[in-house]
Coordinates of C-alpha atoms and ligand atoms in Angstrom, one line a residue:
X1 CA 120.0 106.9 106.7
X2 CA 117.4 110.0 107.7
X3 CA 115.7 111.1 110.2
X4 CA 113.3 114.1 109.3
X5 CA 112.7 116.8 112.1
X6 CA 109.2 118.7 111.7
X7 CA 107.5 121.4 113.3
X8 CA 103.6 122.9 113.8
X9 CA 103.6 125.2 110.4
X10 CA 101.5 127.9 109.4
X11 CA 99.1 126.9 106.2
X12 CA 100.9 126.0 103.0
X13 CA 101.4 128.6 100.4
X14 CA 103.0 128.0 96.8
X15 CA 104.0 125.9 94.2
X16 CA 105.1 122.1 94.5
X17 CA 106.7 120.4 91.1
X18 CA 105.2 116.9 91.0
X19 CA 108.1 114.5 90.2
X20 CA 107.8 111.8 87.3
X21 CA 106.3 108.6 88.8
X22 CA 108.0 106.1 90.7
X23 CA 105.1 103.1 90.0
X24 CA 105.5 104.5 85.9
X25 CA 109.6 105.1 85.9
X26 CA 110.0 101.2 87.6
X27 CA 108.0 99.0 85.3
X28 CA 109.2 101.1 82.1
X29 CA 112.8 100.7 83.2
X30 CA 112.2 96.8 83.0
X31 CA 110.5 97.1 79.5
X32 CA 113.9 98.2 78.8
X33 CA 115.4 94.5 78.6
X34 CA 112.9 93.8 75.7
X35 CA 115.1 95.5 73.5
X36 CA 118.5 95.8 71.7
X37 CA 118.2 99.5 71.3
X38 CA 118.7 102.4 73.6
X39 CA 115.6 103.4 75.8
X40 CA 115.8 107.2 77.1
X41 CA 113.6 108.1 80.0
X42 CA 113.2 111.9 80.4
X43 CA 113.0 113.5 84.0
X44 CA 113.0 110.2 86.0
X45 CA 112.8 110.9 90.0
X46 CA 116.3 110.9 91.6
X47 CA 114.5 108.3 94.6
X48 CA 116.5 105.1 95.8
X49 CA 114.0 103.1 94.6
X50 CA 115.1 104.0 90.9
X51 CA 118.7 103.5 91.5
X52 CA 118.4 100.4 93.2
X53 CA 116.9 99.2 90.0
X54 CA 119.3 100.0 87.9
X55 CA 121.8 98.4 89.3
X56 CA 119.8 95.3 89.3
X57 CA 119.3 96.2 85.6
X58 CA 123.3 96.5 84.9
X59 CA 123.7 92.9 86.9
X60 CA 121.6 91.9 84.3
X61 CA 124.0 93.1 81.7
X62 CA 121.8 96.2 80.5
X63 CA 124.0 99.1 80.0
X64 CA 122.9 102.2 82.3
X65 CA 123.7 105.5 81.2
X66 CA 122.8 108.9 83.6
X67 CA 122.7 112.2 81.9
X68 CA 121.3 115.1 83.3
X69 CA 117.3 114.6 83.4
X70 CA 117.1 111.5 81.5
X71 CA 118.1 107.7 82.1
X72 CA 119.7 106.1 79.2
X73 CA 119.1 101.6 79.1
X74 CA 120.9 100.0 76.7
X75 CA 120.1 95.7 77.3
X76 CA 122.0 95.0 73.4
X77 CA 123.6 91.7 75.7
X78 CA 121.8 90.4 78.6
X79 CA 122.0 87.7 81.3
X80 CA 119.6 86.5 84.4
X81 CA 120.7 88.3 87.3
X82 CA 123.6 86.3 89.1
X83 CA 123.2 87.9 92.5
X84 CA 119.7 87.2 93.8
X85 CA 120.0 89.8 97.0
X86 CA 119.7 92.4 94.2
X87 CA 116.6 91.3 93.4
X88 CA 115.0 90.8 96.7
X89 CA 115.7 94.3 98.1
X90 CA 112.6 96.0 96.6
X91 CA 109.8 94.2 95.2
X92 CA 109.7 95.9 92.0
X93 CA 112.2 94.2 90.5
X94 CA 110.0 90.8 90.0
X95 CA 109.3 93.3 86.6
X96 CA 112.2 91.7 85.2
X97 CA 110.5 88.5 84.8
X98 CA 108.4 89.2 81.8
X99 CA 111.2 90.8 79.9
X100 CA 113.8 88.6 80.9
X101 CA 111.5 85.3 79.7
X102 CA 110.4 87.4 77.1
X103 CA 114.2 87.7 75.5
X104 CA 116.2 84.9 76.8
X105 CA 113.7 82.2 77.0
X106 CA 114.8 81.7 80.7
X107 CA 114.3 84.1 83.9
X108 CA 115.4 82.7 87.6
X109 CA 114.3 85.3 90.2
X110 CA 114.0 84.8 94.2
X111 CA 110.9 84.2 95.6
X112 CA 110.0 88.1 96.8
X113 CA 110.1 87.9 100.9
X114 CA 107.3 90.0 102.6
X115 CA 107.2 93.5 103.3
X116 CA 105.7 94.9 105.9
X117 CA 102.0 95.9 104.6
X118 CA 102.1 92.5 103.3
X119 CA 102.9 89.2 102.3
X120 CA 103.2 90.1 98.8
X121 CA 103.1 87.0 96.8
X122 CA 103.4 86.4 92.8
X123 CA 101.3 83.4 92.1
X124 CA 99.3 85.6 89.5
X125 CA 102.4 86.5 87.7
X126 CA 103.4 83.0 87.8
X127 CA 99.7 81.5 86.6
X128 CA 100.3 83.7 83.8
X129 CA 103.6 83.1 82.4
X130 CA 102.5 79.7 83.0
X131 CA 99.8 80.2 80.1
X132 CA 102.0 81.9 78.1
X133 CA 104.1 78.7 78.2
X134 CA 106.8 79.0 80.7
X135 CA 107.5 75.8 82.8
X136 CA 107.8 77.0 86.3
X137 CA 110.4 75.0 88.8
X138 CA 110.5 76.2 92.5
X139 CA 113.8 76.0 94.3
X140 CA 116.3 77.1 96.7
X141 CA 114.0 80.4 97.5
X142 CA 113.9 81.1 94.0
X143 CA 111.7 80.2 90.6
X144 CA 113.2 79.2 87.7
X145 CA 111.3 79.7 84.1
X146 CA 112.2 78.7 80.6
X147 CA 110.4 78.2 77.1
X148 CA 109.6 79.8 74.2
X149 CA 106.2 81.9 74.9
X150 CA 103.2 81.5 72.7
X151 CA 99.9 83.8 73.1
X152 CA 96.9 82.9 75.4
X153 CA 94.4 84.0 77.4
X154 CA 94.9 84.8 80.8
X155 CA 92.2 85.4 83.8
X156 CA 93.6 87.1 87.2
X157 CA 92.0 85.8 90.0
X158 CA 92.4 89.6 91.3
X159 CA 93.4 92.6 89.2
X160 CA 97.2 92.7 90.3
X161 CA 99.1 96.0 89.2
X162 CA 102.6 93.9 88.7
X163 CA 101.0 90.5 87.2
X164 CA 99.3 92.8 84.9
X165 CA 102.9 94.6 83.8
X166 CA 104.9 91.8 83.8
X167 CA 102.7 89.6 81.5
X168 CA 101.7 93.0 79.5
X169 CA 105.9 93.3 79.2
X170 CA 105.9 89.7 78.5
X171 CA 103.1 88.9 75.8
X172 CA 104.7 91.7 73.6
X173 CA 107.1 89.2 72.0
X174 CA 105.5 85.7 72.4
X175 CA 104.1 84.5 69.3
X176 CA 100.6 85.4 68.7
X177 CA 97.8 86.8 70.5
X178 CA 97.1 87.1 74.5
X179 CA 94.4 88.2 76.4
X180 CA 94.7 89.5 79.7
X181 CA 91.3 89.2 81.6
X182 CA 90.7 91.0 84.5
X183 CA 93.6 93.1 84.1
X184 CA 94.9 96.5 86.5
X185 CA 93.5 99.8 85.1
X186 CA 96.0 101.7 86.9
X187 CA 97.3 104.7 85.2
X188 CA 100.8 103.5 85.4
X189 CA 99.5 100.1 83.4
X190 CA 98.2 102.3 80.4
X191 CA 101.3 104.7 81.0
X192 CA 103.7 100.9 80.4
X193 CA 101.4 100.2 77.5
X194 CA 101.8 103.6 75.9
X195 CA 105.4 103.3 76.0
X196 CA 105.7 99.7 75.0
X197 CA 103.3 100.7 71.7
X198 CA 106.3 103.4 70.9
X199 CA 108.8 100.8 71.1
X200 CA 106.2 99.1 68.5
X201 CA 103.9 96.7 70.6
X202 CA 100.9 95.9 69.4
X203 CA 98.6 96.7 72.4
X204 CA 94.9 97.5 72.6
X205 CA 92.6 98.4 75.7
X206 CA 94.6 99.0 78.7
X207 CA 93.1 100.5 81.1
X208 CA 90.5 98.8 80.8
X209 CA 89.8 94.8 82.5
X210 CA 90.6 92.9 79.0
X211 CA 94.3 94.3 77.7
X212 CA 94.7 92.1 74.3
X213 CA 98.9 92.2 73.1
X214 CA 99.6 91.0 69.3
X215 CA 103.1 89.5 69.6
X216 CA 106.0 91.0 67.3
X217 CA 109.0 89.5 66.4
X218 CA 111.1 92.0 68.1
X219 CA 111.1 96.2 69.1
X220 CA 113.0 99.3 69.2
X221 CA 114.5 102.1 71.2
X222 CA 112.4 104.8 71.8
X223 CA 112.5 108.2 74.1
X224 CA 109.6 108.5 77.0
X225 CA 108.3 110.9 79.4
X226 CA 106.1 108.7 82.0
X227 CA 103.5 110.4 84.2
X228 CA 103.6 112.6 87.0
X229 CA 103.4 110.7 90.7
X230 CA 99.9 110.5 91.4
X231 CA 100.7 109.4 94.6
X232 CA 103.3 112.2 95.5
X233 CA 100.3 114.9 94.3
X234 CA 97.8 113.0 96.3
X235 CA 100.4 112.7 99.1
X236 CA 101.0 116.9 98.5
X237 CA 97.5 117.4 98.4
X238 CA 96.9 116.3 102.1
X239 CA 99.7 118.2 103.4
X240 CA 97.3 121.0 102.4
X241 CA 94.0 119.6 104.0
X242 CA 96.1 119.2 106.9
X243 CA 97.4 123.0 107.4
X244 CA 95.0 124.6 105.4
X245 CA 96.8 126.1 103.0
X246 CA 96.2 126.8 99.0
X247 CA 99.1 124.8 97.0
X248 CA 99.5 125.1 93.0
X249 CA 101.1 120.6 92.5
X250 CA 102.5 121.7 89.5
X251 CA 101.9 118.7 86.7
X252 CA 99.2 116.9 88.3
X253 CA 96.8 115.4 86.5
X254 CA 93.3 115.4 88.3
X255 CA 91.9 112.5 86.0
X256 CA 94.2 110.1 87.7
X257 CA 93.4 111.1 91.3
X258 CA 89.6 111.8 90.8
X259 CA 88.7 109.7 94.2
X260 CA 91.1 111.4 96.5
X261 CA 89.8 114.6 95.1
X262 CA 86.3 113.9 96.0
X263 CA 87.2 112.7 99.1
X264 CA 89.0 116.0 100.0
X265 CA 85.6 117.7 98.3
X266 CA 83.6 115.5 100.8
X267 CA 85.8 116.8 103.6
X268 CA 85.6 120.4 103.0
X269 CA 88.8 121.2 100.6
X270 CA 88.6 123.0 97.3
X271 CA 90.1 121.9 94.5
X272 CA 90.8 123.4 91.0
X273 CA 92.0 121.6 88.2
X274 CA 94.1 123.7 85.9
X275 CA 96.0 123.2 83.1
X276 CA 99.2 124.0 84.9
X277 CA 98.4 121.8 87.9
X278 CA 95.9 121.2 90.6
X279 CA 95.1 123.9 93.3
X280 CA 94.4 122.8 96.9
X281 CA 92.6 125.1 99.0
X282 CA 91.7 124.7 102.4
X283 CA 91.7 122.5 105.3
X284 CA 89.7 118.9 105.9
X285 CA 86.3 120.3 107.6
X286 CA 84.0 117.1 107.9
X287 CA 85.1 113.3 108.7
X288 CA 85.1 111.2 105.9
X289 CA 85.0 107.1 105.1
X290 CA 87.6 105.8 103.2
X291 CA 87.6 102.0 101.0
X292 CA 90.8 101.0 99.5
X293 CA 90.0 100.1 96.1
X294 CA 91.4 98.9 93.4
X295 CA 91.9 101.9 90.0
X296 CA 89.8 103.8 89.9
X297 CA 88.7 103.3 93.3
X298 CA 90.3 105.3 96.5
X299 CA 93.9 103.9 95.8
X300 CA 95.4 102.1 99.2
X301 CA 99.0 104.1 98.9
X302 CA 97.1 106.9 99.8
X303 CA 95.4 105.8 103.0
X304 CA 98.0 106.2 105.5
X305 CA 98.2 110.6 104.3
X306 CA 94.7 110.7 104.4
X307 CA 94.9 109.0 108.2
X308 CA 96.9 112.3 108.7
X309 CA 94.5 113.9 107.6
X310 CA 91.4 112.5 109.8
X311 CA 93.9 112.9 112.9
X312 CA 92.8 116.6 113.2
X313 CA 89.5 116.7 111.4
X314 CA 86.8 117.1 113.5
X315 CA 84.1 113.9 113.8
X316 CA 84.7 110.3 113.5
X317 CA 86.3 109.1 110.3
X318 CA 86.7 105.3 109.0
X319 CA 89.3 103.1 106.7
X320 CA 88.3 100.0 105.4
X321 CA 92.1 99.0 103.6
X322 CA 91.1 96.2 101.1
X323 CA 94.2 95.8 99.0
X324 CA 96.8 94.9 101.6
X325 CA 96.7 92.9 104.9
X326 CA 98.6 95.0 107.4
X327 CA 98.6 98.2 106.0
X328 CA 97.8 100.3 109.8
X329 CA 101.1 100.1 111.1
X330 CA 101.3 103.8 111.0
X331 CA 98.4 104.3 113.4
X332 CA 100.0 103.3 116.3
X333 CA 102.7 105.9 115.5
X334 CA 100.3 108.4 114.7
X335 CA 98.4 107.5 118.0
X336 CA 102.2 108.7 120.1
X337 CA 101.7 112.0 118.6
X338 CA 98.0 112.0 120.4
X339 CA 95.6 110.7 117.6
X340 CA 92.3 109.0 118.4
X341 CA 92.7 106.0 116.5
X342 CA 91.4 102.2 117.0
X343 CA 92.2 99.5 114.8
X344 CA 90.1 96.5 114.3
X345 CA 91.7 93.9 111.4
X346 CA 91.2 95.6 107.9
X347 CA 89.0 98.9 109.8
X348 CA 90.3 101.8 111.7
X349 CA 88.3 103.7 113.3
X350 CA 89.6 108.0 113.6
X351 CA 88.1 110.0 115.9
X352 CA 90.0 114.0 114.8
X353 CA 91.3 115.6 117.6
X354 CA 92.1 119.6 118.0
X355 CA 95.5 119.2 119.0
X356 CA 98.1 116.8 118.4
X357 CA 101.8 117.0 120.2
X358 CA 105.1 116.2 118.4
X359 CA 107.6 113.5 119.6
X360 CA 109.7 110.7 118.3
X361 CA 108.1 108.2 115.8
X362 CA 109.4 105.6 113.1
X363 CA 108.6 105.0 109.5
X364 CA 107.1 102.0 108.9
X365 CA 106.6 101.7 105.1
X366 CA 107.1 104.4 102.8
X367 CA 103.6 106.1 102.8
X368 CA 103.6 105.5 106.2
X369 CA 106.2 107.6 106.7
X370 CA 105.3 110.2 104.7
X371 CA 101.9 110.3 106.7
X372 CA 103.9 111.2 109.8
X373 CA 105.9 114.0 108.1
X374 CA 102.2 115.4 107.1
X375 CA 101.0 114.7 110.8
X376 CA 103.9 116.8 111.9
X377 CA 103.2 119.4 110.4
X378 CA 100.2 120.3 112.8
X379 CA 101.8 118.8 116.0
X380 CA 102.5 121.3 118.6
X381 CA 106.5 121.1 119.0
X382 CA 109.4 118.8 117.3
X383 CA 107.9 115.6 115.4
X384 CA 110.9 113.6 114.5
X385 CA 110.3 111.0 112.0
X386 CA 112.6 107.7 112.2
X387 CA 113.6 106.5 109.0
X388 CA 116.5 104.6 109.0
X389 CA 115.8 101.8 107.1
X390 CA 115.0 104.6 104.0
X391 CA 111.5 103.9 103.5
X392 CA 111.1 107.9 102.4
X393 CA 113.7 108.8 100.0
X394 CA 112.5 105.4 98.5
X395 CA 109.2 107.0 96.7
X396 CA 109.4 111.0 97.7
X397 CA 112.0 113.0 95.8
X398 CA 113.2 115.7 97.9
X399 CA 109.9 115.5 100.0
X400 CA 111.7 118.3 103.0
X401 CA 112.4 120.8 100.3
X402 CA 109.0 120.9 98.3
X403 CA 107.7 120.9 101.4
X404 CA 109.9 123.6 102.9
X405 CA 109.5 125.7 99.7
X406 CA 105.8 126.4 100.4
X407 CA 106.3 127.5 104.2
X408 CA 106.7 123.5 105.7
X409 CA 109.0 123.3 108.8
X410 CA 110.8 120.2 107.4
X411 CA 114.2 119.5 107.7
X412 CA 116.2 115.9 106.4
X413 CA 118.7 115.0 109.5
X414 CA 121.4 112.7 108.8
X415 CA 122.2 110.0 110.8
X416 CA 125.8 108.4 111.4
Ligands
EPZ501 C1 101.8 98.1 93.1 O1 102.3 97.0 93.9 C2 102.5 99.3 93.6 N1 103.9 99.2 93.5 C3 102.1 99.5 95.1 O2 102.7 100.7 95.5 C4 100.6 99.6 95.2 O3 100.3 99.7 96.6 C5 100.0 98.4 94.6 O4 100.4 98.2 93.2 C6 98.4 98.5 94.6 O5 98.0 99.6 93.9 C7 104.5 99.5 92.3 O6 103.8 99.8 91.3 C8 106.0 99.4 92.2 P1 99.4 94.3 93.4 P2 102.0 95.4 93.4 O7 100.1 93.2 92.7 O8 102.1 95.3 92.0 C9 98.0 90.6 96.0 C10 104.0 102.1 96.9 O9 103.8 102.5 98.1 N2 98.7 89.8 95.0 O10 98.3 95.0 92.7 O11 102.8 94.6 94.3 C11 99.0 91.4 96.9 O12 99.5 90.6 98.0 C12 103.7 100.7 96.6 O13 104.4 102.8 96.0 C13 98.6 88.4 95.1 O14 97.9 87.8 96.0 O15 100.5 95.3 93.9 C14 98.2 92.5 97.4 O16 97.4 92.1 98.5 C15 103.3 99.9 97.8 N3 99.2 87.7 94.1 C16 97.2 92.8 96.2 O17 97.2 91.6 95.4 C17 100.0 88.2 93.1 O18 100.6 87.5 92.3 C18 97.6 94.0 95.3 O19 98.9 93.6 94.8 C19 100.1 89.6 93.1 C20 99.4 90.4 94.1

């Protein structure tokens, strides 16, 4: 895998594209498997995370096709994926549950392990397809569920982003009507509805807390352009704040990142929302507080940049992270690099410092490591960023050379 040497850089001038979403492109893969016909999916990112899927997809029996800036899935014959490991390398892939029931009236999956940030569980996706119908058996590290799916209302005891997909995926062929209460509001969630209603779903109100899904006997192919990676552009956006730059993020879409961008207001940055893009001016001035929060609150995949962030802005910043229950680890790394940072359960505490110094850290999740890269970038010296188990290239496409081409001193290393 990489390692990714940075150095202290001047402010960040230029243009970044944003890249098609990674939390879009994965959940509209899946919705794939719910039919016959080809599905084409312009411009998806060239990230790990992506192709891991697809091979899981093509163990499933879905045909994969690459062509030059689109992804072709053909799932005309289909089976359960025979080699679980597939399926436990990236938690994603429980989205194959809905579809997979949805279709074949059967899905076995392994039980997800942990991750790092968290123990990541999928009782809510199970409660669901539970109400749809499904009779759920537990064993051998894996859950097994079969039946024919019939519509119904479903509450979620919290408003999970993949519980809401994979029953959203799922309800779109079981006979009648469901109702998903308490549903995600995530961009990404109305993005998967948008492109399930072109495959000819019958969906009305996501992104909003009650989603309600007419079944239909089957659907068709369609062609789809998902969203830009509001999470890369937020991500892009505090590499600014950090060096004090002015960067055009080319493609992204302010009124899916309107809590970050009042942060960075609160903090001193500019920001410009154009039709081309966003424009970032300026550096983080004033400390900030920051509350994890579910869409449209301050989303938690964007705490560890903006930890970069506070690491050189001057005052006493605070994280409250809400969402997931070890999501800090990068502050000890961010601490070897001379950060002020305490961490008490769910709260850190930043205090910004004037000076930072570069040395040897690890990656240890992939915003996490993108948050060090940032960091980096205003560390006196070499910052070299540890990611061998490829937590980077997972969910940043190309992130040294975007970087690089606005003035970044970022370079990808390979490791033997
Ligand atoms: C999605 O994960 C994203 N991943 C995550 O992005 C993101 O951090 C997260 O949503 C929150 O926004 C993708 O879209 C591929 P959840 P997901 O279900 O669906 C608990 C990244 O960096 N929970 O909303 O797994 C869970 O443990 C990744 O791109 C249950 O308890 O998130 C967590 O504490 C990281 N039971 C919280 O809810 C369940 O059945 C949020 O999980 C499901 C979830």
């Amino acid at each position: 895998m990489a390692h990714y040497a940075v150095r202290e850089s001047p402010p960040l001038r230029g243009e970044i594209p944003i890249s098609t979403s990674k939390n879009a492109v994965l959940p509209i893969m899946c919705g794939a498997l719910l039919t016959r016909e080809d599905v084409r999916i312009e411009n998806p990112p060239n990230l790990t995370d992506v192709s891991t899927l697809s091979s899981l997809l093509e163990a499933c029996g879905c045909r994969v096709r690459r062509e030059t800036g689109a992804l072709i899935l053909t799932a005309s014959g289909f089976k359960n994926p025979q080699d679980e490991e597939d399926v436990r390398k990236m938690r994603a892939s429980v989205l194959v549950l809905g579809p997979l029931l949805a279709r074949l009236h059967e899905a076995r999956i392994p039980l997800p392990g942990g991750c790092a940030i968290g123990q990541r569980p999928i009782d809510q996706h199970l409660k669901g397809m539970s109400a749809l119908g499904a009779k759920v058996h537990f064993d051998h590290g894996g859950v097994t569920l079969c039946g024919r799916l019939r519509g119904a209302t479903i509450y979620l005891d919290m408003p999970s982003v993949g519980a809401t997909e994979n029953l959203l995926m799922a309800a779109t062929l079981a006979e009648g009507t469901t109702r998903i209460e308490n549903a995600a509001k995530e961009p990404e969630i109305v993005d998967l509805a948008a492109f399930l209603s072109s495959m000819g779903a019958r969906i009305s109100g996501a992104g909003t807390s009650t989603i309600v899904i007419e079944g239909v006997s089957s659907l068709h192919g369609t062609t789809w352009q998902p969203i830009a990676d509001r999470i890369e552009a937020g991500t892009m956006a505090c590499a600014c704040a950090i060096t004090g730059g002015e960067l055009m993020l080319r493609g992204a879409r302010a009124d899916h990142l309107r809590s970050l961008l009042f942060k960075l207001s609160e903090a001193g940055v500019h920001i410009h929302d154009t039709p081309g893009g966003l424009m970032v001016l300026g550096r983080a001035k004033q400390p900030f507080e920051i509350r994890t929060m579910v869409y449209p609150g301050f989303p938690t995949d964007l705490q560890a940049p903006m930890m970069a962030v506070a690491c050189k802005t001057p005052g006493t910043s605070v994280f409250l992270e809400t969402i997931f229950e070890n999501r800090f680890m990068h502050a000890a790394e961010l601490s070897r690099l001379g950060a002020h940072i305490r961490v008490e359960n769910r709260v850190a505490v930043v205090e910004g410092t004037p000076y930072l110094t570069g040395a040897p850290v690890t990656a240890t999740d992939l915003r996490a490591g993108a948050a060090l890269i940032l960091a980096g970038l205003c560390a006196e010296g070499e910052t070299l960023v540890n990611d061998a188990d490829g937590h980077i290239t997972r969910g940043y496409e190309r992130i040294e050379e975007k970087l690089a081409g606005v003035g970044g001193l970022v370079r990808r290393v390979c490791m033997p």
